[in-house]
GROMACS .gro file of C-alpha atoms in nm:
model
  394
    1UNK     CA    1  -3.604   2.725   3.045
    2UNK     CA    2  -3.602   2.345   3.033
    3UNK     CA    3  -3.311   2.167   3.202
    4UNK     CA    4  -3.294   1.931   2.905
    5UNK     CA    5  -3.172   2.208   2.676
    6UNK     CA    6  -2.836   2.261   2.857
    7UNK     CA    7  -2.788   1.885   2.864
    8UNK     CA    8  -2.848   1.861   2.491
    9UNK     CA    9  -2.612   2.152   2.431
   10UNK     CA   10  -2.346   1.992   2.653
   11UNK     CA   11  -2.383   1.661   2.473
   12UNK     CA   12  -2.349   1.835   2.139
   13UNK     CA   13  -2.034   2.011   2.265
   14UNK     CA   14  -1.860   1.684   2.360
   15UNK     CA   15  -1.580   1.631   2.108
   16UNK     CA   16  -1.567   1.313   1.909
   17UNK     CA   17  -1.308   1.060   2.022
   18UNK     CA   18  -0.995   1.030   1.804
   19UNK     CA   19  -1.098   0.670   1.738
   20UNK     CA   20  -1.436   0.775   1.599
   21UNK     CA   21  -1.261   1.019   1.365
   22UNK     CA   22  -0.999   0.761   1.254
   23UNK     CA   23  -1.268   0.496   1.200
   24UNK     CA   24  -1.474   0.718   0.969
   25UNK     CA   25  -1.160   0.854   0.802
   26UNK     CA   26  -1.062   0.496   0.715
   27UNK     CA   27  -1.385   0.445   0.522
   28UNK     CA   28  -1.337   0.783   0.355
   29UNK     CA   29  -0.980   0.688   0.256
   30UNK     CA   30  -1.095   0.363   0.094
   31UNK     CA   31  -1.379   0.538  -0.089
   32UNK     CA   32  -1.140   0.803  -0.219
   33UNK     CA   33  -0.896   0.535  -0.338
   34UNK     CA   34  -1.170   0.351  -0.526
   35UNK     CA   35  -1.241   0.673  -0.713
   36UNK     CA   36  -0.907   0.838  -0.782
   37UNK     CA   37  -0.710   0.525  -0.879
   38UNK     CA   38  -0.920   0.522  -1.196
   39UNK     CA   39  -0.758   0.851  -1.302
   40UNK     CA   40  -0.430   0.893  -1.112
   41UNK     CA   41  -0.132   0.659  -1.080
   42UNK     CA   42  -0.023   0.645  -0.716
   43UNK     CA   43   0.317   0.490  -0.622
   44UNK     CA   44   0.260   0.122  -0.547
   45UNK     CA   45   0.404   0.131  -0.193
   46UNK     CA   46   0.176   0.423  -0.106
   47UNK     CA   47  -0.122   0.239  -0.256
   48UNK     CA   48  -0.049  -0.065  -0.038
   49UNK     CA   49  -0.041   0.149   0.276
   50UNK     CA   50  -0.352   0.348   0.183
   51UNK     CA   51  -0.547   0.025   0.130
   52UNK     CA   52  -0.420  -0.191   0.414
   53UNK     CA   53  -0.402   0.062   0.701
   54UNK     CA   54  -0.774   0.156   0.677
   55UNK     CA   55  -0.870  -0.210   0.638
   56UNK     CA   56  -0.683  -0.292   0.960
   57UNK     CA   57  -0.832   0.003   1.147
   58UNK     CA   58  -1.190  -0.084   1.050
   59UNK     CA   59  -1.171  -0.462   1.081
   60UNK     CA   60  -0.962  -0.485   1.399
   61UNK     CA   61  -1.186  -0.243   1.585
   62UNK     CA   62  -1.496  -0.427   1.463
   63UNK     CA   63  -1.337  -0.748   1.594
   64UNK     CA   64  -1.371  -0.605   1.947
   65UNK     CA   65  -1.734  -0.720   1.919
   66UNK     CA   66  -1.597  -1.072   1.981
   67UNK     CA   67  -1.572  -0.955   2.344
   68UNK     CA   68  -1.948  -0.901   2.369
   69UNK     CA   69  -2.106  -1.074   2.669
   70UNK     CA   70  -2.444  -1.239   2.720
   71UNK     CA   71  -2.705  -1.155   2.984
   72UNK     CA   72  -2.505  -1.348   3.248
   73UNK     CA   73  -2.196  -1.135   3.190
   74UNK     CA   74  -2.007  -1.421   3.021
   75UNK     CA   75  -1.839  -1.390   2.682
   76UNK     CA   76  -2.055  -1.515   2.398
   77UNK     CA   77  -1.939  -1.837   2.236
   78UNK     CA   78  -1.714  -1.772   1.938
   79UNK     CA   79  -1.560  -2.006   1.685
   80UNK     CA   80  -1.184  -1.986   1.730
   81UNK     CA   81  -0.895  -2.149   1.547
   82UNK     CA   82  -0.754  -2.439   1.748
   83UNK     CA   83  -0.389  -2.542   1.767
   84UNK     CA   84  -0.460  -2.840   1.540
   85UNK     CA   85  -0.632  -2.612   1.286
   86UNK     CA   86  -0.332  -2.378   1.291
   87UNK     CA   87  -0.088  -2.664   1.232
   88UNK     CA   88  -0.294  -2.808   0.944
   89UNK     CA   89  -0.371  -2.476   0.774
   90UNK     CA   90  -0.052  -2.465   0.561
   91UNK     CA   91  -0.118  -2.826   0.454
   92UNK     CA   92  -0.475  -2.755   0.345
   93UNK     CA   93  -0.362  -2.429   0.188
   94UNK     CA   94  -0.097  -2.614  -0.013
   95UNK     CA   95  -0.351  -2.872  -0.132
   96UNK     CA   96  -0.592  -2.597  -0.239
   97UNK     CA   97  -0.317  -2.400  -0.415
   98UNK     CA   98  -0.182  -2.704  -0.598
   99UNK     CA   99  -0.535  -2.807  -0.699
  100UNK     CA  100  -0.595  -2.462  -0.850
  101UNK     CA  101  -0.261  -2.480  -1.032
  102UNK     CA  102  -0.344  -2.819  -1.184
  103UNK     CA  103  -0.697  -2.706  -1.271
  104UNK     CA  104  -0.564  -2.401  -1.459
  105UNK     CA  105  -0.311  -2.621  -1.640
  106UNK     CA  106  -0.553  -2.901  -1.733
  107UNK     CA  107  -0.883  -2.715  -1.772
  108UNK     CA  108  -0.966  -2.406  -1.975
  109UNK     CA  109  -0.852  -2.097  -1.776
  110UNK     CA  110  -1.163  -1.919  -1.908
  111UNK     CA  111  -1.390  -2.185  -1.759
  112UNK     CA  112  -1.202  -2.185  -1.428
  113UNK     CA  113  -1.226  -1.807  -1.398
  114UNK     CA  114  -1.595  -1.818  -1.491
  115UNK     CA  115  -1.669  -2.064  -1.211
  116UNK     CA  116  -1.450  -1.893  -0.951
  117UNK     CA  117  -1.574  -1.545  -1.043
  118UNK     CA  118  -1.934  -1.663  -1.008
  119UNK     CA  119  -1.872  -1.828  -0.671
  120UNK     CA  120  -1.657  -1.555  -0.514
  121UNK     CA  121  -1.874  -1.288  -0.675
  122UNK     CA  122  -2.180  -1.418  -0.487
  123UNK     CA  123  -1.982  -1.427  -0.161
  124UNK     CA  124  -1.850  -1.080  -0.239
  125UNK     CA  125  -2.201  -0.939  -0.273
  126UNK     CA  126  -2.280  -1.050   0.083
  127UNK     CA  127  -1.943  -0.935   0.221
  128UNK     CA  128  -1.969  -0.590   0.060
  129UNK     CA  129  -2.330  -0.543   0.173
  130UNK     CA  130  -2.247  -0.631   0.535
  131UNK     CA  131  -1.938  -0.407   0.528
  132UNK     CA  132  -2.120  -0.092   0.414
  133UNK     CA  133  -2.448  -0.154   0.598
  134UNK     CA  134  -2.337   0.015   0.927
  135UNK     CA  135  -2.247   0.328   0.727
  136UNK     CA  136  -2.576   0.325   0.538
  137UNK     CA  137  -2.775   0.265   0.858
  138UNK     CA  138  -2.615   0.574   1.011
  139UNK     CA  139  -2.756   0.786   0.728
  140UNK     CA  140  -3.111   0.646   0.730
  141UNK     CA  141  -3.403   0.700   0.969
  142UNK     CA  142  -3.479   0.423   1.219
  143UNK     CA  143  -3.793   0.307   1.039
  144UNK     CA  144  -3.579   0.206   0.739
  145UNK     CA  145  -3.319   0.014   0.943
  146UNK     CA  146  -3.558  -0.187   1.162
  147UNK     CA  147  -3.615  -0.551   1.063
  148UNK     CA  148  -3.974  -0.535   0.939
  149UNK     CA  149  -3.966  -0.829   0.699
  150UNK     CA  150  -3.956  -1.201   0.782
  151UNK     CA  151  -3.904  -1.507   0.565
  152UNK     CA  152  -3.961  -1.848   0.725
  153UNK     CA  153  -3.871  -2.178   0.560
  154UNK     CA  154  -3.750  -2.526   0.643
  155UNK     CA  155  -3.406  -2.628   0.523
  156UNK     CA  156  -3.417  -2.951   0.315
  157UNK     CA  157  -3.247  -3.252   0.472
  158UNK     CA  158  -2.967  -3.267   0.215
  159UNK     CA  159  -2.875  -2.900   0.269
  160UNK     CA  160  -2.889  -2.950   0.646
  161UNK     CA  161  -2.623  -3.219   0.617
  162UNK     CA  162  -2.403  -2.978   0.422
  163UNK     CA  163  -2.454  -2.652   0.614
  164UNK     CA  164  -2.559  -2.753   0.967
  165UNK     CA  165  -2.291  -2.692   1.230
  166UNK     CA  166  -2.451  -2.933   1.480
  167UNK     CA  167  -2.628  -3.268   1.418
  168UNK     CA  168  -2.939  -3.156   1.609
  169UNK     CA  169  -2.959  -2.806   1.460
  170UNK     CA  170  -3.311  -2.673   1.398
  171UNK     CA  171  -3.395  -2.693   1.023
  172UNK     CA  172  -3.646  -2.404   1.054
  173UNK     CA  173  -3.487  -2.083   0.930
  174UNK     CA  174  -3.619  -1.734   1.012
  175UNK     CA  175  -3.461  -1.454   0.811
  176UNK     CA  176  -3.528  -1.098   0.927
  177UNK     CA  177  -3.435  -0.798   0.717
  178UNK     CA  178  -3.503  -0.428   0.668
  179UNK     CA  179  -3.528  -0.174   0.388
  180UNK     CA  180  -3.159  -0.097   0.440
  181UNK     CA  181  -3.078  -0.466   0.378
  182UNK     CA  182  -3.268  -0.450   0.051
  183UNK     CA  183  -3.077  -0.134  -0.046
  184UNK     CA  184  -2.722  -0.253   0.031
  185UNK     CA  185  -2.771  -0.605  -0.106
  186UNK     CA  186  -2.940  -0.466  -0.416
  187UNK     CA  187  -2.657  -0.223  -0.492
  188UNK     CA  188  -2.395  -0.490  -0.414
  189UNK     CA  189  -2.568  -0.734  -0.650
  190UNK     CA  190  -2.566  -0.473  -0.927
  191UNK     CA  191  -2.194  -0.416  -0.870
  192UNK     CA  192  -2.141  -0.793  -0.876
  193UNK     CA  193  -2.314  -0.815  -1.214
  194UNK     CA  194  -2.104  -0.530  -1.353
  195UNK     CA  195  -1.785  -0.697  -1.227
  196UNK     CA  196  -1.877  -1.034  -1.379
  197UNK     CA  197  -1.929  -0.863  -1.714
  198UNK     CA  198  -1.640  -0.613  -1.718
  199UNK     CA  199  -1.382  -0.736  -1.458
  200UNK     CA  200  -1.343  -0.368  -1.360
  201UNK     CA  201  -1.056  -0.345  -1.113
  202UNK     CA  202  -1.224  -0.095  -0.880
  203UNK     CA  203  -1.520  -0.325  -0.814
  204UNK     CA  204  -1.272  -0.613  -0.785
  205UNK     CA  205  -1.096  -0.418  -0.509
  206UNK     CA  206  -1.426  -0.334  -0.337
  207UNK     CA  207  -1.504  -0.705  -0.303
  208UNK     CA  208  -1.146  -0.779  -0.197
  209UNK     CA  209  -1.155  -0.513   0.076
  210UNK     CA  210  -1.492  -0.643   0.198
  211UNK     CA  211  -1.358  -1.000   0.217
  212UNK     CA  212  -1.063  -0.878   0.426
  213UNK     CA  213  -1.277  -0.677   0.668
  214UNK     CA  214  -1.527  -0.958   0.724
  215UNK     CA  215  -1.257  -1.224   0.772
  216UNK     CA  216  -1.050  -1.016   1.017
  217UNK     CA  217  -1.346  -0.908   1.229
  218UNK     CA  218  -1.498  -1.256   1.260
  219UNK     CA  219  -1.202  -1.492   1.308
  220UNK     CA  220  -1.044  -1.553   1.649
  221UNK     CA  221  -0.708  -1.727   1.695
  222UNK     CA  222  -0.801  -1.833   2.052
  223UNK     CA  223  -0.458  -1.749   2.202
  224UNK     CA  224  -0.117  -1.616   2.106
  225UNK     CA  225   0.053  -1.957   2.095
  226UNK     CA  226  -0.195  -2.063   1.826
  227UNK     CA  227  -0.127  -1.738   1.637
  228UNK     CA  228   0.249  -1.799   1.645
  229UNK     CA  229   0.205  -2.156   1.516
  230UNK     CA  230  -0.020  -2.037   1.233
  231UNK     CA  231   0.212  -1.753   1.132
  232UNK     CA  232   0.522  -1.976   1.143
  233UNK     CA  233   0.353  -2.236   0.923
  234UNK     CA  234   0.235  -1.979   0.669
  235UNK     CA  235   0.579  -1.815   0.677
  236UNK     CA  236   0.731  -2.139   0.545
  237UNK     CA  237   0.433  -2.199   0.313
  238UNK     CA  238   0.469  -1.861   0.144
  239UNK     CA  239   0.845  -1.888   0.097
  240UNK     CA  240   0.825  -2.239  -0.050
  241UNK     CA  241   0.545  -2.174  -0.299
  242UNK     CA  242   0.686  -1.840  -0.421
  243UNK     CA  243   1.060  -1.909  -0.428
  244UNK     CA  244   1.056  -2.287  -0.465
  245UNK     CA  245   0.804  -2.324  -0.747
  246UNK     CA  246   0.611  -2.127  -1.008
  247UNK     CA  247   0.280  -2.236  -0.856
  248UNK     CA  248   0.191  -1.931  -0.642
  249UNK     CA  249   0.286  -1.672  -0.904
  250UNK     CA  250   0.114  -1.865  -1.184
  251UNK     CA  251  -0.213  -1.897  -0.992
  252UNK     CA  252  -0.204  -1.531  -0.880
  253UNK     CA  253  -0.161  -1.412  -1.238
  254UNK     CA  254  -0.424  -1.650  -1.378
  255UNK     CA  255  -0.686  -1.586  -1.110
  256UNK     CA  256  -0.944  -1.324  -1.218
  257UNK     CA  257  -1.173  -1.358  -0.916
  258UNK     CA  258  -1.151  -1.101  -0.629
  259UNK     CA  259  -0.884  -1.277  -0.420
  260UNK     CA  260  -0.629  -0.995  -0.436
  261UNK     CA  261  -0.601  -0.616  -0.434
  262UNK     CA  262  -0.500  -0.464  -0.769
  263UNK     CA  263  -0.273  -0.158  -0.782
  264UNK     CA  264  -0.266   0.024  -1.119
  265UNK     CA  265   0.092   0.099  -1.227
  266UNK     CA  266   0.014   0.227  -1.578
  267UNK     CA  267  -0.307   0.290  -1.773
  268UNK     CA  268  -0.166   0.276  -2.126
  269UNK     CA  269  -0.039   0.013  -2.158
  270UNK     CA  270  -0.216  -0.144  -1.860
  271UNK     CA  271   0.021  -0.264  -1.590
  272UNK     CA  272  -0.070  -0.367  -1.239
  273UNK     CA  273   0.074  -0.479  -0.908
  274UNK     CA  274  -0.111  -0.716  -0.678
  275UNK     CA  275  -0.128  -0.802  -0.310
  276UNK     CA  276  -0.296  -1.130  -0.216
  277UNK     CA  277  -0.577  -1.109   0.036
  278UNK     CA  278  -0.391  -1.362   0.252
  279UNK     CA  279  -0.115  -1.105   0.302
  280UNK     CA  280  -0.378  -0.875   0.455
  281UNK     CA  281  -0.609  -1.122   0.630
  282UNK     CA  282  -0.349  -1.340   0.806
  283UNK     CA  283  -0.155  -1.053   0.969
  284UNK     CA  284  -0.488  -0.874   1.020
  285UNK     CA  285  -0.631  -1.158   1.227
  286UNK     CA  286  -0.315  -1.141   1.440
  287UNK     CA  287  -0.344  -0.763   1.481
  288UNK     CA  288  -0.709  -0.816   1.575
  289UNK     CA  289  -0.595  -1.052   1.850
  290UNK     CA  290  -0.353  -0.782   1.968
  291UNK     CA  291  -0.621  -0.513   1.995
  292UNK     CA  292  -0.849  -0.751   2.187
  293UNK     CA  293  -0.557  -0.820   2.423
  294UNK     CA  294  -0.522  -0.442   2.467
  295UNK     CA  295  -0.893  -0.430   2.551
  296UNK     CA  296  -0.854  -0.718   2.799
  297UNK     CA  297  -0.557  -0.553   2.973
  298UNK     CA  298  -0.749  -0.227   3.003
  299UNK     CA  299  -1.045  -0.413   3.155
  300UNK     CA  300  -0.825  -0.591   3.409
  301UNK     CA  301  -0.617  -0.289   3.512
  302UNK     CA  302  -0.915  -0.055   3.543
  303UNK     CA  303  -1.151  -0.324   3.677
  304UNK     CA  304  -1.406  -0.251   3.406
  305UNK     CA  305  -1.721  -0.462   3.398
  306UNK     CA  306  -1.774  -0.681   3.088
  307UNK     CA  307  -1.969  -0.498   2.817
  308UNK     CA  308  -2.287  -0.646   2.673
  309UNK     CA  309  -2.221  -0.461   2.347
  310UNK     CA  310  -1.862  -0.334   2.318
  311UNK     CA  311  -1.832   0.028   2.207
  312UNK     CA  312  -1.563  -0.002   1.940
  313UNK     CA  313  -1.510   0.374   1.936
  314UNK     CA  314  -1.441   0.404   2.310
  315UNK     CA  315  -1.079   0.517   2.357
  316UNK     CA  316  -0.845   0.296   2.560
  317UNK     CA  317  -0.467   0.231   2.553
  318UNK     CA  318  -0.369   0.018   2.250
  319UNK     CA  319   0.009  -0.029   2.263
  320UNK     CA  320   0.003  -0.375   2.102
  321UNK     CA  321  -0.234  -0.274   1.823
  322UNK     CA  322  -0.046   0.042   1.735
  323UNK     CA  323   0.302  -0.112   1.751
  324UNK     CA  324   0.212  -0.423   1.551
  325UNK     CA  325   0.017  -0.220   1.293
  326UNK     CA  326   0.320   0.006   1.240
  327UNK     CA  327   0.539  -0.306   1.211
  328UNK     CA  328   0.300  -0.449   0.952
  329UNK     CA  329   0.319  -0.131   0.743
  330UNK     CA  330   0.701  -0.134   0.766
  331UNK     CA  331   0.696  -0.498   0.655
  332UNK     CA  332   0.478  -0.408   0.355
  333UNK     CA  333   0.713  -0.125   0.258
  334UNK     CA  334   1.008  -0.364   0.286
  335UNK     CA  335   0.827  -0.614   0.062
  336UNK     CA  336   0.765  -0.345  -0.199
  337UNK     CA  337   1.124  -0.218  -0.194
  338UNK     CA  338   1.273  -0.569  -0.227
  339UNK     CA  339   1.028  -0.647  -0.509
  340UNK     CA  340   1.136  -0.335  -0.699
  341UNK     CA  341   1.506  -0.400  -0.641
  342UNK     CA  342   1.496  -0.759  -0.768
  343UNK     CA  343   1.204  -0.705  -1.009
  344UNK     CA  344   1.052  -1.034  -0.896
  345UNK     CA  345   0.753  -1.153  -0.693
  346UNK     CA  346   0.816  -1.170  -0.319
  347UNK     CA  347   0.649  -1.382  -0.049
  348UNK     CA  348   0.507  -1.098   0.161
  349UNK     CA  349   0.479  -1.314   0.474
  350UNK     CA  350   0.859  -1.356   0.464
  351UNK     CA  351   0.875  -0.995   0.585
  352UNK     CA  352   0.537  -0.947   0.753
  353UNK     CA  353   0.561  -1.240   0.996
  354UNK     CA  354   0.897  -1.144   1.157
  355UNK     CA  355   0.800  -0.777   1.171
  356UNK     CA  356   0.467  -0.838   1.345
  357UNK     CA  357   0.558  -1.132   1.570
  358UNK     CA  358   0.881  -0.985   1.707
  359UNK     CA  359   0.713  -0.649   1.760
  360UNK     CA  360   0.430  -0.809   1.960
  361UNK     CA  361   0.676  -1.008   2.171
  362UNK     CA  362   0.903  -0.706   2.215
  363UNK     CA  363   0.610  -0.492   2.330
  364UNK     CA  364   0.503  -0.758   2.581
  365UNK     CA  365   0.862  -0.797   2.713
  366UNK     CA  366   0.915  -0.422   2.749
  367UNK     CA  367   0.587  -0.390   2.941
  368UNK     CA  368   0.650  -0.697   3.158
  369UNK     CA  369   0.339  -0.866   3.015
  370UNK     CA  370   0.482  -1.174   2.841
  371UNK     CA  371   0.309  -1.406   3.088
  372UNK     CA  372  -0.020  -1.218   3.049
  373UNK     CA  373   0.009  -1.242   2.673
  374UNK     CA  374   0.067  -1.619   2.668
  375UNK     CA  375  -0.213  -1.682   2.919
  376UNK     CA  376  -0.471  -1.472   2.733
  377UNK     CA  377  -0.739  -1.686   2.567
  378UNK     CA  378  -1.060  -1.640   2.370
  379UNK     CA  379  -1.348  -1.884   2.344
  380UNK     CA  380  -1.286  -2.021   2.695
  381UNK     CA  381  -1.639  -2.146   2.749
  382UNK     CA  382  -1.619  -2.373   2.447
  383UNK     CA  383  -1.289  -2.518   2.567
  384UNK     CA  384  -1.427  -2.587   2.915
  385UNK     CA  385  -1.723  -2.771   2.769
  386UNK     CA  386  -1.490  -2.989   2.561
  387UNK     CA  387  -1.279  -3.071   2.866
  388UNK     CA  388  -1.586  -3.162   3.066
  389UNK     CA  389  -1.709  -3.389   2.787
  390UNK     CA  390  -1.369  -3.558   2.766
  391UNK     CA  391  -1.370  -3.619   3.143
  392UNK     CA  392  -1.716  -3.775   3.122
  393UNK     CA  393  -1.602  -4.009   2.843
  394UNK     CA  394  -1.307  -4.125   3.056
   0.00000   0.00000   0.00000
């Protein structure tokens, strides 16, 4: 008997990690919600939890890929939010919000929604395709997921000025894709067309969920001090624009594009609740930072070598991720309860920011890791290069 047979049997007998089960269950939960909310009215607070918890689980674990290393064992360069960016974000957000408000007041709302739906719909097609592609790839044979097609072209000078990240960036573009790319982008494009025509809330939510997952998994806040500055600024921003003016509520109600999650409250007559994507993405980026700090602490304590390609389903202690995620859910529930008591729109970050920030700090204090938390950074290589360039200029 071949010795490979017992090995194969032993491998097959290895139980799946709890993380692998939770990760797949999160996708299953979202898929089930997309289906049953067309027929069953679920309490709004429960809907919020059933949408946001799976989003956080999927996106935060995918964000561990930001810890991937290159061939030299160094972390790959990532674009992270700087302290200046964090301080200016509420200002730019206010300008954008006020501009939308004035545009809806001065221009035809139909025309505004047509333009915004077209723009965000195209972005949504890409976001949805990239979100579901790992699931689709897992169901297809390798010959359908390998990049067999190539498209080469030179970016025109005008477009290079708009899209190039560096002045000396190569204008030659090489796009590689597979049959699975064609499948997921094709289906996503069809869904985008149906949404543009019908404004069906389920497809709207699909695009909204995809936007959240892609934003959370790709954005790094560099370090916790930057995260605290950003959250404090948006805490004030949210309170001012919701309680101080009609601007936020007016724009949210007028906006038809997929920039929120819709919760059906009644089918006949149609009534809905909404949760802005910012109330998911902003805390989600912070929770993503927490899980990467968990990963860092596990590496340091167990002297693990840097991973070329991080296994997001590998189990490791996640006290910060779990505690802050629970705090986020409690903050959402509090938002929903207060909204129902006062029957008025609430700035969700008023509750989410204190819940998440104080929980993260409390966890660090109880574990004696406050110093470690404040010293933890991401995107170090980029910062070192900037310092070296500044020294040379001096």
